[in-house]
CSV table of N, CA and C in Angstrom, one decimal:
chain,number,residue,atom,x,y,z
L,1,UNK,N,0.4,-6.7,22.1
L,1,UNK,CA,1.3,-6.3,21.0
L,1,UNK,C,1.4,-4.8,21.1
L,2,UNK,N,2.7,-4.3,21.1
L,2,UNK,CA,3.0,-2.9,21.2
L,2,UNK,C,3.0,-2.4,19.8
L,3,UNK,N,2.2,-1.3,19.6
L,3,UNK,CA,2.2,-0.7,18.2
L,3,UNK,C,3.1,0.5,18.2
L,4,UNK,N,3.3,0.9,17.0
L,4,UNK,CA,4.2,2.1,16.8
L,4,UNK,C,3.8,3.3,17.6
L,5,UNK,N,2.5,3.5,17.7
L,5,UNK,CA,2.0,4.7,18.4
L,5,UNK,C,2.2,4.6,19.9
L,6,UNK,N,2.3,3.3,20.4
L,6,UNK,CA,2.4,3.1,21.9
L,6,UNK,C,3.8,2.7,22.3
L,7,UNK,N,4.7,2.6,21.4
L,7,UNK,CA,6.1,2.3,21.7
L,7,UNK,C,6.9,3.6,22.1
L,8,UNK,N,7.1,3.8,23.4
L,8,UNK,CA,7.7,5.0,23.8
L,8,UNK,C,9.1,5.2,23.3
L,9,UNK,N,9.7,4.1,22.9
L,9,UNK,CA,11.1,4.1,22.4
L,9,UNK,C,11.1,4.8,21.0
L,10,UNK,N,10.0,4.8,20.3
L,10,UNK,CA,9.9,5.4,19.0
L,10,UNK,C,9.4,6.8,19.0
L,11,UNK,N,9.0,7.3,20.2
L,11,UNK,CA,8.5,8.7,20.3
L,11,UNK,C,9.6,9.7,20.3
L,12,UNK,N,9.3,10.8,19.6
L,12,UNK,CA,10.2,11.9,19.5
L,12,UNK,C,9.4,13.2,19.9
L,13,UNK,N,9.8,13.9,21.0
L,13,UNK,CA,9.1,15.1,21.3
L,13,UNK,C,9.3,16.2,20.2
L,14,UNK,N,8.2,16.9,20.0
L,14,UNK,CA,8.2,17.9,19.0
L,14,UNK,C,9.3,19.0,19.3
L,15,UNK,N,9.6,19.2,20.6
L,15,UNK,CA,10.5,20.2,21.0
L,15,UNK,C,11.9,20.0,20.4
L,16,UNK,N,12.3,18.7,20.1
L,16,UNK,CA,13.6,18.5,19.5
L,16,UNK,C,13.8,19.3,18.1
L,17,UNK,N,12.7,19.5,17.4
L,17,UNK,CA,12.7,20.2,16.2
L,17,UNK,C,13.0,21.7,16.5
L,18,UNK,N,12.4,22.2,17.5
L,18,UNK,CA,12.6,23.6,17.9
L,18,UNK,C,14.1,23.8,18.4
L,19,UNK,N,14.7,22.7,18.9
L,19,UNK,CA,16.1,22.8,19.4
L,19,UNK,C,17.1,22.6,18.3
L,20,UNK,N,16.7,22.5,17.1
L,20,UNK,CA,17.6,22.3,16.0
L,20,UNK,C,18.2,20.9,15.8
L,21,UNK,N,17.4,19.9,16.3
L,21,UNK,CA,17.9,18.6,16.3
L,21,UNK,C,17.2,17.7,15.2
L,22,UNK,N,16.6,18.3,14.3
L,22,UNK,CA,15.9,17.6,13.2
L,22,UNK,C,16.8,16.6,12.5
L,23,UNK,N,18.0,17.0,12.2
L,23,UNK,CA,19.0,16.1,11.5
L,23,UNK,C,19.2,14.8,12.3
L,24,UNK,N,19.3,14.9,13.6
L,24,UNK,CA,19.4,13.7,14.5
L,24,UNK,C,18.2,12.8,14.4
L,25,UNK,N,17.0,13.4,14.4
L,25,UNK,CA,15.8,12.7,14.3
L,25,UNK,C,15.7,12.0,12.9
L,26,UNK,N,16.1,12.7,11.9
L,26,UNK,CA,16.1,12.1,10.5
L,26,UNK,C,17.1,10.9,10.4
L,27,UNK,N,18.2,11.0,11.1
L,27,UNK,CA,19.2,9.9,11.1
L,27,UNK,C,18.6,8.7,11.8
L,28,UNK,N,17.9,9.0,12.9
L,28,UNK,CA,17.3,7.9,13.6
L,28,UNK,C,16.2,7.2,12.8
L,29,UNK,N,15.5,8.0,12.0
L,29,UNK,CA,14.4,7.5,11.2
L,29,UNK,C,15.0,6.6,10.1
L,30,UNK,N,16.2,7.0,9.5
L,30,UNK,CA,16.9,6.2,8.5
L,30,UNK,C,17.2,4.8,9.0
L,31,UNK,N,17.6,4.8,10.3
L,31,UNK,CA,18.1,3.5,10.9
L,31,UNK,C,16.9,2.7,11.4
L,32,UNK,N,15.9,3.3,12.0
L,32,UNK,CA,14.8,2.6,12.6
L,32,UNK,C,13.6,2.3,11.7
L,33,UNK,N,13.5,3.1,10.7
L,33,UNK,CA,12.3,3.0,9.8
L,33,UNK,C,11.3,4.0,10.0
L,34,UNK,N,10.9,4.3,11.3
L,34,UNK,CA,9.8,5.2,11.6
L,34,UNK,C,10.0,5.7,13.1
L,35,UNK,N,9.4,6.9,13.3
L,35,UNK,CA,9.4,7.6,14.6
L,35,UNK,C,8.0,8.3,14.7
L,36,UNK,N,7.5,8.4,15.9
L,36,UNK,CA,6.2,9.1,16.1
L,36,UNK,C,6.6,10.4,16.8
L,37,UNK,N,6.2,11.5,16.2
L,37,UNK,CA,6.4,12.8,16.7
L,37,UNK,C,5.3,13.2,17.7
L,38,UNK,N,5.6,13.5,18.9
L,38,UNK,CA,4.7,13.8,19.9
L,38,UNK,C,4.6,15.3,20.2
L,39,UNK,N,3.4,15.8,20.3
L,39,UNK,CA,3.2,17.2,20.7
L,39,UNK,C,2.1,17.3,21.8
L,40,UNK,N,2.5,17.8,22.9
L,40,UNK,CA,1.6,17.9,24.0
L,40,UNK,C,1.0,16.5,24.4
L,41,UNK,N,1.9,15.5,24.4
L,41,UNK,CA,1.6,14.1,24.8
L,41,UNK,C,0.6,13.5,23.9
L,42,UNK,N,0.5,13.9,22.7
L,42,UNK,CA,-0.3,13.4,21.6
L,42,UNK,C,0.5,13.1,20.4
L,43,UNK,N,0.2,11.9,19.8
L,43,UNK,CA,0.9,11.6,18.6
L,43,UNK,C,0.4,12.5,17.5
L,44,UNK,N,1.4,13.3,16.9
L,44,UNK,CA,1.1,14.3,15.9
L,44,UNK,C,1.3,13.8,14.5
L,45,UNK,N,2.3,13.1,14.3
L,45,UNK,CA,2.6,12.5,12.9
L,45,UNK,C,3.6,11.4,13.1
L,46,UNK,N,3.8,10.7,12.0
L,46,UNK,CA,4.8,9.6,11.9
L,46,UNK,C,5.8,9.9,10.8
L,47,UNK,N,7.0,9.9,11.2
L,47,UNK,CA,8.1,10.1,10.2
L,47,UNK,C,8.6,8.7,9.8
L,48,UNK,N,8.7,8.5,8.5
L,48,UNK,CA,9.2,7.3,7.9
L,48,UNK,C,10.3,7.5,6.9
L,49,UNK,N,11.2,6.5,6.8
L,49,UNK,CA,12.2,6.5,5.8
L,49,UNK,C,11.4,6.2,4.5
L,50,UNK,N,12.0,6.6,3.3
L,50,UNK,CA,11.3,6.3,2.1
L,50,UNK,C,11.2,4.8,1.8
L,51,UNK,N,12.2,4.0,2.3
L,51,UNK,CA,12.1,2.6,2.1
L,51,UNK,C,11.0,2.0,3.0
L,52,UNK,N,10.9,2.4,4.2
L,52,UNK,CA,9.9,2.0,5.1
L,52,UNK,C,8.5,2.3,4.5
L,53,UNK,N,8.3,3.5,4.0
L,53,UNK,CA,7.1,4.0,3.4
L,53,UNK,C,6.7,3.1,2.2
L,54,UNK,N,7.6,2.9,1.3
L,54,UNK,CA,7.4,2.1,0.2
L,54,UNK,C,7.0,0.6,0.5
L,55,UNK,N,7.7,0.0,1.5
L,55,UNK,CA,7.3,-1.3,2.0
L,55,UNK,C,5.9,-1.3,2.6
L,56,UNK,N,5.7,-0.3,3.4
L,56,UNK,CA,4.4,-0.2,4.1
L,56,UNK,C,3.3,-0.1,3.0
L,57,UNK,N,3.4,0.8,2.0
L,57,UNK,CA,2.4,1.0,1.0
L,57,UNK,C,2.3,-0.3,0.1
L,58,UNK,N,3.4,-1.0,-0.2
L,58,UNK,CA,3.3,-2.3,-0.9
L,58,UNK,C,2.5,-3.3,-0.1
L,59,UNK,N,2.8,-3.4,1.2
L,59,UNK,CA,2.1,-4.4,2.0
L,59,UNK,C,0.6,-4.0,2.1
L,60,UNK,N,0.3,-2.7,2.3
L,60,UNK,CA,-1.1,-2.2,2.4
L,60,UNK,C,-1.8,-2.5,1.1
L,61,UNK,N,-1.2,-2.2,-0.1
L,61,UNK,CA,-1.9,-2.5,-1.3
L,61,UNK,C,-2.1,-4.0,-1.6
L,62,UNK,N,-1.1,-4.8,-1.1
L,62,UNK,CA,-1.3,-6.3,-1.2
L,62,UNK,C,-2.5,-6.7,-0.4
L,63,UNK,N,-2.6,-6.2,0.8
L,63,UNK,CA,-3.7,-6.5,1.7
L,63,UNK,C,-5.1,-6.1,1.1
L,64,UNK,N,-5.1,-4.9,0.5
L,64,UNK,CA,-6.3,-4.5,-0.2
L,64,UNK,C,-6.7,-5.4,-1.3
L,65,UNK,N,-5.7,-5.8,-2.1
L,65,UNK,CA,-6.0,-6.7,-3.2
L,65,UNK,C,-6.4,-8.1,-2.7
L,66,UNK,N,-5.8,-8.6,-1.6
L,66,UNK,CA,-6.2,-9.9,-1.1
L,66,UNK,C,-7.6,-9.8,-0.6
L,67,UNK,N,-8.0,-8.7,0.1
L,67,UNK,CA,-9.4,-8.6,0.6
L,67,UNK,C,-10.4,-8.5,-0.6
L,68,UNK,N,-10.0,-7.9,-1.7
L,68,UNK,CA,-10.9,-7.9,-2.9
L,68,UNK,C,-11.0,-9.2,-3.5
L,69,UNK,N,-9.9,-10.0,-3.6
L,69,UNK,CA,-9.9,-11.3,-4.1
L,69,UNK,C,-10.8,-12.2,-3.3
L,70,UNK,N,-10.7,-12.1,-1.9
L,70,UNK,CA,-11.5,-12.9,-1.1
L,70,UNK,C,-13.0,-12.6,-1.2
L,71,UNK,N,-13.3,-11.3,-1.3
L,71,UNK,CA,-14.7,-10.9,-1.5
L,71,UNK,C,-15.2,-11.5,-2.9
L,72,UNK,N,-14.4,-11.4,-3.9
L,72,UNK,CA,-14.8,-11.9,-5.2
L,72,UNK,C,-15.0,-13.4,-5.2
L,73,UNK,N,-14.1,-14.1,-4.5
L,73,UNK,CA,-14.2,-15.5,-4.4
L,73,UNK,C,-15.4,-16.0,-3.7
L,74,UNK,N,-15.8,-15.2,-2.7
L,74,UNK,CA,-17.0,-15.5,-1.9
L,74,UNK,C,-18.3,-15.4,-2.8
L,75,UNK,N,-18.2,-14.5,-3.8
L,75,UNK,CA,-19.4,-14.3,-4.7
L,75,UNK,C,-19.2,-15.0,-6.0
L,76,UNK,N,-18.2,-15.9,-6.2
L,76,UNK,CA,-17.9,-16.5,-7.4
L,76,UNK,C,-19.0,-17.5,-7.8
L,77,UNK,N,-19.5,-17.3,-9.0
L,77,UNK,CA,-20.6,-18.2,-9.6
L,77,UNK,C,-20.2,-18.6,-11.0
L,78,UNK,N,-19.7,-19.8,-11.2
L,78,UNK,CA,-19.3,-20.3,-12.5
L,78,UNK,C,-20.4,-20.1,-13.5
L,79,UNK,N,-21.6,-20.1,-13.1
L,79,UNK,CA,-22.7,-20.0,-14.1
L,79,UNK,C,-22.8,-18.7,-14.7
L,80,UNK,N,-22.2,-17.7,-14.1
L,80,UNK,CA,-22.2,-16.3,-14.6
L,80,UNK,C,-21.0,-16.0,-15.5
L,81,UNK,N,-20.1,-17.0,-15.7
L,81,UNK,CA,-18.9,-16.7,-16.5
L,81,UNK,C,-19.2,-16.6,-18.0
L,82,UNK,N,-18.5,-15.8,-18.7
L,82,UNK,CA,-18.6,-15.7,-20.1
L,82,UNK,C,-17.3,-15.9,-20.8
L,83,UNK,N,-17.3,-16.3,-22.0
L,83,UNK,CA,-16.1,-16.5,-22.7
L,83,UNK,C,-15.4,-15.2,-23.1
L,84,UNK,N,-14.1,-15.4,-23.5
L,84,UNK,CA,-13.3,-14.2,-24.0
L,84,UNK,C,-14.0,-13.7,-25.3
L,85,UNK,N,-14.4,-14.6,-26.1
L,85,UNK,CA,-15.1,-14.2,-27.4
L,85,UNK,C,-16.3,-13.4,-27.1
L,86,UNK,N,-17.1,-13.8,-26.1
L,86,UNK,CA,-18.4,-13.1,-25.8
L,86,UNK,C,-18.0,-11.7,-25.2
L,87,UNK,N,-17.0,-11.6,-24.4
L,87,UNK,CA,-16.6,-10.3,-23.8
L,87,UNK,C,-16.1,-9.4,-24.9
L,88,UNK,N,-15.3,-9.9,-25.8
L,88,UNK,CA,-14.8,-9.1,-27.0
L,88,UNK,C,-16.0,-8.6,-27.8
L,89,UNK,N,-17.0,-9.4,-28.0
L,89,UNK,CA,-18.2,-9.0,-28.7
L,89,UNK,C,-19.0,-7.9,-28.0
L,90,UNK,N,-19.1,-8.0,-26.7
L,90,UNK,CA,-19.8,-7.0,-25.9
L,90,UNK,C,-19.1,-5.7,-25.9
L,91,UNK,N,-17.7,-5.8,-25.9
L,91,UNK,CA,-16.9,-4.5,-25.9
L,91,UNK,C,-16.6,-4.0,-27.3
L,92,UNK,N,-17.0,-4.8,-28.3
L,92,UNK,CA,-16.8,-4.4,-29.7
L,92,UNK,C,-15.3,-4.5,-30.1
L,93,UNK,N,-14.6,-5.5,-29.5
L,93,UNK,CA,-13.2,-5.7,-29.9
L,93,UNK,C,-13.1,-6.8,-30.9
L,94,UNK,N,-12.4,-6.5,-32.0
L,94,UNK,CA,-12.2,-7.4,-33.1
L,94,UNK,C,-10.8,-8.0,-33.0
L,95,UNK,N,-10.6,-9.2,-33.6
L,95,UNK,CA,-9.2,-9.7,-33.7
L,95,UNK,C,-8.2,-8.8,-34.3
L,96,UNK,N,-8.6,-8.0,-35.2
L,96,UNK,CA,-7.8,-7.0,-35.8
L,96,UNK,C,-7.3,-5.9,-34.8
L,97,UNK,N,-8.2,-5.6,-33.9
L,97,UNK,CA,-7.8,-4.6,-32.8
L,97,UNK,C,-6.7,-5.1,-32.0
L,98,UNK,N,-6.6,-6.4,-31.8
L,98,UNK,CA,-5.6,-7.0,-30.9
L,98,UNK,C,-4.3,-7.3,-31.7
L,99,UNK,N,-4.2,-7.2,-33.0
L,99,UNK,CA,-3.0,-7.6,-33.7
L,99,UNK,C,-1.9,-6.6,-33.4
L,100,UNK,N,-0.7,-7.1,-33.2
L,100,UNK,CA,0.5,-6.3,-32.9
L,100,UNK,C,0.7,-6.0,-31.5
L,101,UNK,N,-0.2,-6.4,-30.6
L,101,UNK,CA,0.0,-6.1,-29.2
L,101,UNK,C,0.9,-7.2,-28.6
L,102,UNK,N,1.8,-6.8,-27.8
L,102,UNK,CA,2.7,-7.7,-27.1
L,102,UNK,C,1.8,-8.5,-26.0
L,103,UNK,N,2.3,-9.6,-25.6
L,103,UNK,CA,1.7,-10.4,-24.6
L,103,UNK,C,1.7,-9.6,-23.3
L,104,UNK,N,0.6,-9.5,-22.6
L,104,UNK,CA,0.5,-8.7,-21.4
L,104,UNK,C,0.9,-9.6,-20.2
L,105,UNK,N,1.8,-9.1,-19.4
L,105,UNK,CA,2.3,-9.9,-18.3
L,105,UNK,C,1.6,-9.4,-17.0
L,106,UNK,N,1.0,-10.3,-16.3
L,106,UNK,CA,0.3,-10.0,-15.1
L,106,UNK,C,1.2,-10.3,-13.9
L,107,UNK,N,1.1,-9.5,-12.8
L,107,UNK,CA,1.9,-9.9,-11.6
L,107,UNK,C,1.0,-10.6,-10.6
Protein backbone atom coordinates (compact mmCIF):
# COMPACT_ATOMS: atom_id res chain seq x y z
CA UNK A 1 0.00 0.00 0.00
CA UNK A 2 1.37 3.41 -0.99
CA UNK A 3 0.99 5.97 1.77
CA UNK A 4 0.75 9.71 1.43
CA UNK A 5 4.38 10.13 2.51
CA UNK A 6 5.63 7.64 -0.10
CA UNK A 7 3.46 8.74 -3.03
CA UNK A 8 5.81 10.83 -5.15
CA UNK A 9 2.85 12.22 -7.08
CA UNK A 10 1.78 14.03 -3.90
CA UNK A 11 5.24 15.44 -3.14
CA UNK A 12 5.87 19.17 -3.51
CA UNK A 13 9.45 20.47 -3.37
CA UNK A 14 9.93 23.25 -0.84
CA UNK A 15 11.61 25.28 -3.57
CA UNK A 16 8.27 25.99 -5.28
CA UNK A 17 7.39 28.24 -2.34
CA UNK A 18 10.62 30.19 -2.87
CA UNK A 19 9.71 30.52 -6.54
CA UNK A 20 6.41 32.22 -5.69
CA UNK A 21 4.24 29.26 -6.69
CA UNK A 22 2.47 28.79 -3.37
CA UNK A 23 -0.89 29.67 -4.94
CA UNK A 24 -0.50 26.80 -7.43
CA UNK A 25 0.30 24.39 -4.60
CA UNK A 26 -2.73 25.54 -2.61
CA UNK A 27 -4.94 25.03 -5.68
CA UNK A 28 -3.57 21.49 -6.03
CA UNK A 29 -4.29 20.86 -2.35
CA UNK A 30 -7.90 22.04 -2.81
CA UNK A 31 -8.38 19.50 -5.60
CA UNK A 32 -6.37 16.57 -4.24
CA UNK A 33 -6.97 16.95 -0.51
CA UNK A 34 -3.34 16.80 0.62
CA UNK A 35 0.27 17.28 -0.48
CA UNK A 36 3.56 16.47 1.24
CA UNK A 37 6.11 19.28 1.27
CA UNK A 38 9.63 17.93 0.78
CA UNK A 39 12.78 19.71 1.94
CA UNK A 40 16.19 18.16 1.28
CA UNK A 41 14.49 14.89 0.22
CA UNK A 42 12.70 14.65 3.58
CA UNK A 43 8.99 15.03 4.26
CA UNK A 44 8.73 18.35 6.11
CA UNK A 45 4.98 18.80 6.49
CA UNK A 46 1.61 17.88 5.02
CA UNK A 47 -0.67 20.50 3.52
CA UNK A 48 -4.37 19.63 3.69
CA UNK A 49 -7.56 21.29 2.58
CA UNK A 50 -9.86 22.19 5.48
CA UNK A 51 -12.39 19.58 4.29
CA UNK A 52 -9.72 16.87 4.13
CA UNK A 53 -8.47 17.84 7.61
CA UNK A 54 -11.97 17.77 9.13
CA UNK A 55 -12.70 14.36 7.61
CA UNK A 56 -9.32 13.10 8.78
CA UNK A 57 -9.95 14.34 12.33
CA UNK A 58 -13.50 12.94 12.36
CA UNK A 59 -12.21 9.53 11.24
CA UNK A 60 -9.35 9.68 13.76
CA UNK A 61 -11.69 10.55 16.63
CA UNK A 62 -14.11 7.80 15.58
CA UNK A 63 -11.24 5.29 15.66
CA UNK A 64 -10.18 6.48 19.12
CA UNK A 65 -13.76 6.09 20.38
CA UNK A 66 -14.01 2.63 18.81
CA UNK A 67 -10.75 1.56 20.47
CA UNK A 68 -12.06 2.84 23.82
CA UNK A 69 -15.36 1.01 23.34
CA UNK A 70 -13.54 -2.23 22.50
CA UNK A 71 -11.31 -1.87 25.55
CA UNK A 72 -14.31 -1.22 27.80
CA UNK A 73 -16.22 -4.16 26.30
CA UNK A 74 -13.27 -6.47 26.98
CA UNK A 75 -13.44 -5.48 30.68
CA UNK A 76 -17.25 -5.42 30.91
CA UNK A 77 -18.55 -7.11 34.05
CA UNK A 78 -22.32 -7.02 34.55
CA UNK A 79 -21.79 -7.76 38.25
CA UNK A 80 -20.23 -4.32 38.65
CA UNK A 81 -23.16 -2.40 37.17
CA UNK A 82 -25.12 -0.01 39.35
CA UNK A 83 -28.52 1.53 38.79
CA UNK A 84 -29.17 5.13 37.76
CA UNK A 85 -30.73 5.71 41.17
CA UNK A 86 -27.58 4.46 42.93
CA UNK A 87 -25.35 6.67 40.72
CA UNK A 88 -27.55 9.69 41.45
CA UNK A 89 -27.24 8.92 45.18
CA UNK A 90 -23.44 8.64 44.94
CA UNK A 91 -23.21 11.94 43.03
CA UNK A 92 -25.76 13.67 45.24
CA UNK A 93 -28.21 14.32 42.40
CA UNK A 94 -31.87 14.66 43.33
CA UNK A 95 -34.92 14.42 41.05
CA UNK A 96 -35.40 18.16 41.62
CA UNK A 97 -31.91 18.80 40.18
CA UNK A 98 -33.01 17.19 36.93
CA UNK A 99 -36.34 18.99 36.55
CA UNK A 100 -36.57 21.27 33.53
CA UNK A 101 -33.68 19.70 31.64
CA UNK A 102 -34.33 18.77 28.05
CA UNK A 103 -33.78 15.21 26.94
CA UNK A 104 -30.09 14.74 26.13
CA UNK A 105 -29.42 13.41 22.64
CA UNK A 106 -26.41 11.11 22.27
CA UNK A 107 -24.69 10.53 18.96
